[in-house]
Amino acid sequence: MNRLYHLKETLLKNLTNNTGYPGLEVLLLDYNSGDDMEQWVKNNLSDHIERGALVYYKTFDPLEFNHSHAKNMAFKLASGNIVCNINADNFTGNRFVYYIDEVFRTNKKVFMRPLGLHPGVAGVVCVNKADFLHVGGFDERMSVYGWEDVDFRNRLRLAGVEEWKIREKFYLDAIGHEEKYDRQKLLSRIKAAYVSEVNPVNAVTTKVLILFEDYRFKYGTVINNKRKGGQFEYLFDLEEICWTEGYWQKEGGDLKLLDEARDVVYDATIFDGRNIRLPDNNAGSVLLYRVTDEYVLNMISYFEMDYRNRTIMINNMERKAVAVNNGMFGQGRVFKNFNYEMKIDME
């Protein structure tokens, strides 16, 4: 979705680098892209479609990109026994499909993924389609960027599928770019954010209150493990088990934070037109400063997104969950190769 600028650099090269392999299907899923992807494919790739080297599917349903659902839909549409995800910004390298074939011919119960040292290619994963279906695909609760690939790999291991690490650098190339997720989309969800520290970047802990545009809120204590020191797995953590969540409403100079039953959890006071004083069981009250620094706001929005997916992943690990999505994943309506009179319903 909206990655035509990457496809223009990668797709034709990937098609060329893997020609000649019998039975290869290169499947492009246009996830309701709004950047003329369809017209570009018609103008530049019709000959590849006509000779069967490329299959183009389009869905008009999604309004926003859902990483897990998009991968599930593409994998389920694929006709091959082995499926491999290649993100729009990835180069496969020369004869990558022959390498995949060799690995799976000699190792029946494996999945392939890059060695962790190569940036930009974490989304590459090759797996038997039967194993993909067995674990219920990618967890569609992880709709935003981050951890869906790690969770998928964890559950494959639990299912007894062994990991094969791709170490060859010529198969692991990607277009370098900073924007791995839609920053503006994340920020647009936030009405305002508040922190308890004047300089939260250098603080070991800071209380964070996020008010979302849909009148939901999240409140918790964020830990900067780098500032804390010692060994750590994640750069940022939440001190509490989970966020305090609910609804917010503004009444004059007061801000009320409500639980799911719409009962008041915190009765806060707004002063100076921007800052908040929030009741606190330990300190009596805590002063929260409205975040105006774009860098800090980006950090908060990214952590909220990242922690959401990370928590799902950790819960799946703790439950030793193999299958997710309750058997319902990759669903929707698609159309194949510009034939919009023939709707395909994905069950």
PDB file of N, CA, C and O in Angstrom, residues 184-217:
ATOM      1  N   GLN A 184       3.174   9.828  10.270  1.00  0.00           N
ATOM      2  CA  GLN A 184       2.078  10.789  10.324  1.00  0.00           C
ATOM      3  C   GLN A 184       0.767  10.113  10.723  1.00  0.00           C
ATOM      4  O   GLN A 184      -0.050  10.699  11.421  1.00  0.00           O
ATOM      5  N   LYS A 185       0.582   8.867  10.281  1.00  0.00           N
ATOM      6  CA  LYS A 185      -0.619   8.131  10.661  1.00  0.00           C
ATOM      7  C   LYS A 185      -0.654   7.923  12.175  1.00  0.00           C
ATOM      8  O   LYS A 185      -1.700   8.081  12.817  1.00  0.00           O
ATOM      9  N   LEU A 186       0.493   7.563  12.749  1.00  0.00           N
ATOM     10  CA  LEU A 186       0.552   7.358  14.202  1.00  0.00           C
ATOM     11  C   LEU A 186       0.267   8.648  14.946  1.00  0.00           C
ATOM     12  O   LEU A 186      -0.513   8.677  15.902  1.00  0.00           O
ATOM     13  N   LEU A 187       0.918   9.726  14.500  1.00  0.00           N
ATOM     14  CA  LEU A 187       0.757  11.010  15.186  1.00  0.00           C
ATOM     15  C   LEU A 187      -0.667  11.539  15.048  1.00  0.00           C
ATOM     16  O   LEU A 187      -1.173  12.200  15.958  1.00  0.00           O
ATOM     17  N   SER A 188      -1.308  11.257  13.934  1.00  0.00           N
ATOM     18  CA  SER A 188      -2.663  11.772  13.711  1.00  0.00           C
ATOM     19  C   SER A 188      -3.672  11.166  14.679  1.00  0.00           C
ATOM     20  O   SER A 188      -4.758  11.718  14.869  1.00  0.00           O
ATOM     21  N   ARG A 189      -3.324  10.035  15.294  1.00  0.00           N
ATOM     22  CA  ARG A 189      -4.214   9.392  16.261  1.00  0.00           C
ATOM     23  C   ARG A 189      -4.190  10.100  17.610  1.00  0.00           C
ATOM     24  O   ARG A 189      -5.091   9.903  18.429  1.00  0.00           O
ATOM     25  N   ILE A 190      -3.140  10.887  17.856  1.00  0.00           N
ATOM     26  CA  ILE A 190      -2.921  11.468  19.180  1.00  0.00           C
ATOM     27  C   ILE A 190      -3.421  12.914  19.235  1.00  0.00           C
ATOM     28  O   ILE A 190      -3.001  13.757  18.443  1.00  0.00           O
ATOM     29  N   LYS A 191      -4.301  13.171  20.180  1.00  0.00           N
ATOM     30  CA  LYS A 191      -4.792  14.528  20.422  1.00  0.00           C
ATOM     31  C   LYS A 191      -3.765  15.328  21.207  1.00  0.00           C
ATOM     32  O   LYS A 191      -3.460  16.481  20.884  1.00  0.00           O
ATOM     33  N   ALA A 192      -3.211  14.716  22.267  1.00  0.00           N
ATOM     34  CA  ALA A 192      -2.187  15.361  23.087  1.00  0.00           C
ATOM     35  C   ALA A 192      -1.468  14.303  23.898  1.00  0.00           C
ATOM     36  O   ALA A 192      -2.022  13.235  24.186  1.00  0.00           O
ATOM     37  N   ALA A 193      -0.214  14.595  24.260  1.00  0.00           N
ATOM     38  CA  ALA A 193       0.562  13.696  25.111  1.00  0.00           C
ATOM     39  C   ALA A 193       1.223  14.515  26.208  1.00  0.00           C
ATOM     40  O   ALA A 193       1.617  15.673  25.988  1.00  0.00           O
ATOM     41  N   TYR A 194       1.361  13.898  27.388  1.00  0.00           N
ATOM     42  CA  TYR A 194       1.908  14.588  28.552  1.00  0.00           C
ATOM     43  C   TYR A 194       2.945  13.688  29.227  1.00  0.00           C
ATOM     44  O   TYR A 194       2.797  12.457  29.243  1.00  0.00           O
ATOM     45  N   VAL A 195       3.984  14.306  29.814  1.00  0.00           N
ATOM     46  CA  VAL A 195       5.038  13.562  30.510  1.00  0.00           C
ATOM     47  C   VAL A 195       5.327  14.246  31.841  1.00  0.00           C
ATOM     48  O   VAL A 195       5.107  15.451  32.000  1.00  0.00           O
ATOM     49  N   SER A 196       5.833  13.453  32.790  1.00  0.00           N
ATOM     50  CA  SER A 196       6.092  13.993  34.129  1.00  0.00           C
ATOM     51  C   SER A 196       7.481  14.608  34.273  1.00  0.00           C
ATOM     52  O   SER A 196       7.770  15.246  35.278  1.00  0.00           O
ATOM     53  N   GLU A 197       8.340  14.400  33.255  1.00  0.00           N
ATOM     54  CA  GLU A 197       9.703  14.914  33.318  1.00  0.00           C
ATOM     55  C   GLU A 197       9.891  16.029  32.298  1.00  0.00           C
ATOM     56  O   GLU A 197       9.439  15.912  31.151  1.00  0.00           O
ATOM     57  N   VAL A 198      10.564  17.088  32.719  1.00  0.00           N
ATOM     58  CA  VAL A 198      10.831  18.206  31.812  1.00  0.00           C
ATOM     59  C   VAL A 198      11.711  17.751  30.653  1.00  0.00           C
ATOM     60  O   VAL A 198      11.534  18.164  29.510  1.00  0.00           O
ATOM     61  N   ASN A 199      12.667  16.856  30.968  1.00  0.00           N
ATOM     62  CA  ASN A 199      13.551  16.295  29.939  1.00  0.00           C
ATOM     63  C   ASN A 199      13.379  14.783  29.912  1.00  0.00           C
ATOM     64  O   ASN A 199      14.211  14.042  30.439  1.00  0.00           O
ATOM     65  N   PRO A 200      12.301  14.296  29.316  1.00  0.00           N
ATOM     66  CA  PRO A 200      11.993  12.864  29.379  1.00  0.00           C
ATOM     67  C   PRO A 200      13.012  11.979  28.665  1.00  0.00           C
ATOM     68  O   PRO A 200      13.160  10.809  29.001  1.00  0.00           O
ATOM     69  N   VAL A 201      13.725  12.516  27.681  1.00  0.00           N
ATOM     70  CA  VAL A 201      14.691  11.719  26.931  1.00  0.00           C
ATOM     71  C   VAL A 201      15.811  11.221  27.832  1.00  0.00           C
ATOM     72  O   VAL A 201      16.311  10.105  27.663  1.00  0.00           O
ATOM     73  N   ASN A 202      16.205  12.038  28.807  1.00  0.00           N
ATOM     74  CA  ASN A 202      17.312  11.677  29.693  1.00  0.00           C
ATOM     75  C   ASN A 202      16.855  11.097  31.029  1.00  0.00           C
ATOM     76  O   ASN A 202      17.682  10.807  31.893  1.00  0.00           O
ATOM     77  N   ALA A 203      15.570  10.933  31.219  1.00  0.00           N
ATOM     78  CA  ALA A 203      15.053  10.416  32.491  1.00  0.00           C
ATOM     79  C   ALA A 203      15.048   8.888  32.488  1.00  0.00           C
ATOM     80  O   ALA A 203      14.855   8.255  31.454  1.00  0.00           O
ATOM     81  N   VAL A 204      15.264   8.307  33.664  1.00  0.00           N
ATOM     82  CA  VAL A 204      15.175   6.845  33.800  1.00  0.00           C
ATOM     83  C   VAL A 204      13.727   6.405  33.658  1.00  0.00           C
ATOM     84  O   VAL A 204      13.418   5.436  32.963  1.00  0.00           O
ATOM     85  N   THR A 205      12.827   7.115  34.318  1.00  0.00           N
ATOM     86  CA  THR A 205      11.397   6.834  34.182  1.00  0.00           C
ATOM     87  C   THR A 205      10.640   8.137  33.980  1.00  0.00           C
ATOM     88  O   THR A 205      11.056   9.195  34.454  1.00  0.00           O
ATOM     89  N   THR A 206       9.548   8.059  33.291  1.00  0.00           N
ATOM     90  CA  THR A 206       8.645   9.203  33.150  1.00  0.00           C
ATOM     91  C   THR A 206       7.222   8.692  33.001  1.00  0.00           C
ATOM     92  O   THR A 206       6.978   7.699  32.301  1.00  0.00           O
ATOM     93  N   LYS A 207       6.319   9.333  33.698  1.00  0.00           N
ATOM     94  CA  LYS A 207       4.908   8.997  33.533  1.00  0.00           C
ATOM     95  C   LYS A 207       4.420   9.616  32.229  1.00  0.00           C
ATOM     96  O   LYS A 207       4.757  10.764  31.915  1.00  0.00           O
ATOM     97  N   VAL A 208       3.650   8.851  31.488  1.00  0.00           N
ATOM     98  CA  VAL A 208       3.185   9.287  30.169  1.00  0.00           C
ATOM     99  C   VAL A 208       1.668   9.135  30.091  1.00  0.00           C
ATOM    100  O   VAL A 208       1.122   8.077  30.419  1.00  0.00           O
ATOM    101  N   LEU A 209       1.023  10.207  29.697  1.00  0.00           N
ATOM    102  CA  LEU A 209      -0.421  10.195  29.454  1.00  0.00           C
ATOM    103  C   LEU A 209      -0.648  10.532  27.988  1.00  0.00           C
ATOM    104  O   LEU A 209      -0.170  11.557  27.505  1.00  0.00           O
ATOM    105  N   ILE A 210      -1.376   9.664  27.285  1.00  0.00           N
ATOM    106  CA  ILE A 210      -1.694   9.886  25.875  1.00  0.00           C
ATOM    107  C   ILE A 210      -3.202  10.016  25.728  1.00  0.00           C
ATOM    108  O   ILE A 210      -3.951   9.126  26.143  1.00  0.00           O
ATOM    109  N   LEU A 211      -3.621  11.135  25.172  1.00  0.00           N
ATOM    110  CA  LEU A 211      -5.036  11.330  24.852  1.00  0.00           C
ATOM    111  C   LEU A 211      -5.193  11.149  23.345  1.00  0.00           C
ATOM    112  O   LEU A 211      -4.569  11.863  22.558  1.00  0.00           O
ATOM    113  N   PHE A 212      -6.023  10.203  22.944  1.00  0.00           N
ATOM    114  CA  PHE A 212      -6.203   9.914  21.527  1.00  0.00           C
ATOM    115  C   PHE A 212      -7.401  10.683  20.967  1.00  0.00           C
ATOM    116  O   PHE A 212      -8.305  11.081  21.709  1.00  0.00           O
ATOM    117  N   GLU A 213      -7.383  10.858  19.662  1.00  0.00           N
ATOM    118  CA  GLU A 213      -8.447  11.597  18.983  1.00  0.00           C
ATOM    119  C   GLU A 213      -9.817  10.936  19.152  1.00  0.00           C
ATOM    120  O   GLU A 213     -10.843  11.611  19.097  1.00  0.00           O
ATOM    121  N   ASP A 214      -9.833   9.611  19.356  1.00  0.00           N
ATOM    122  CA  ASP A 214     -11.113   8.907  19.500  1.00  0.00           C
ATOM    123  C   ASP A 214     -11.598   8.888  20.944  1.00  0.00           C
ATOM    124  O   ASP A 214     -12.467   8.102  21.305  1.00  0.00           O
ATOM    125  N   TYR A 215     -11.008   9.755  21.788  1.00  0.00           N
ATOM    126  CA  TYR A 215     -11.380   9.922  23.193  1.00  0.00           C
ATOM    127  C   TYR A 215     -11.029   8.717  24.068  1.00  0.00           C
ATOM    128  O   TYR A 215     -11.616   8.511  25.128  1.00  0.00           O
ATOM    129  N   ARG A 216     -10.053   7.950  23.610  1.00  0.00           N
ATOM    130  CA  ARG A 216      -9.435   6.932  24.455  1.00  0.00           C
ATOM    131  C   ARG A 216      -8.183   7.545  25.085  1.00  0.00           C
ATOM    132  O   ARG A 216      -7.639   8.536  24.595  1.00  0.00           O
ATOM    133  N   PHE A 217      -7.709   6.940  26.190  1.00  0.00           N
ATOM    134  CA  PHE A 217      -6.442   7.387  26.772  1.00  0.00           C
ATOM    135  C   PHE A 217      -5.631   6.183  27.216  1.00  0.00           C
ATOM    136  O   PHE A 217      -6.149   5.082  27.430  1.00  0.00           O
TER     137      PHE A 217
END
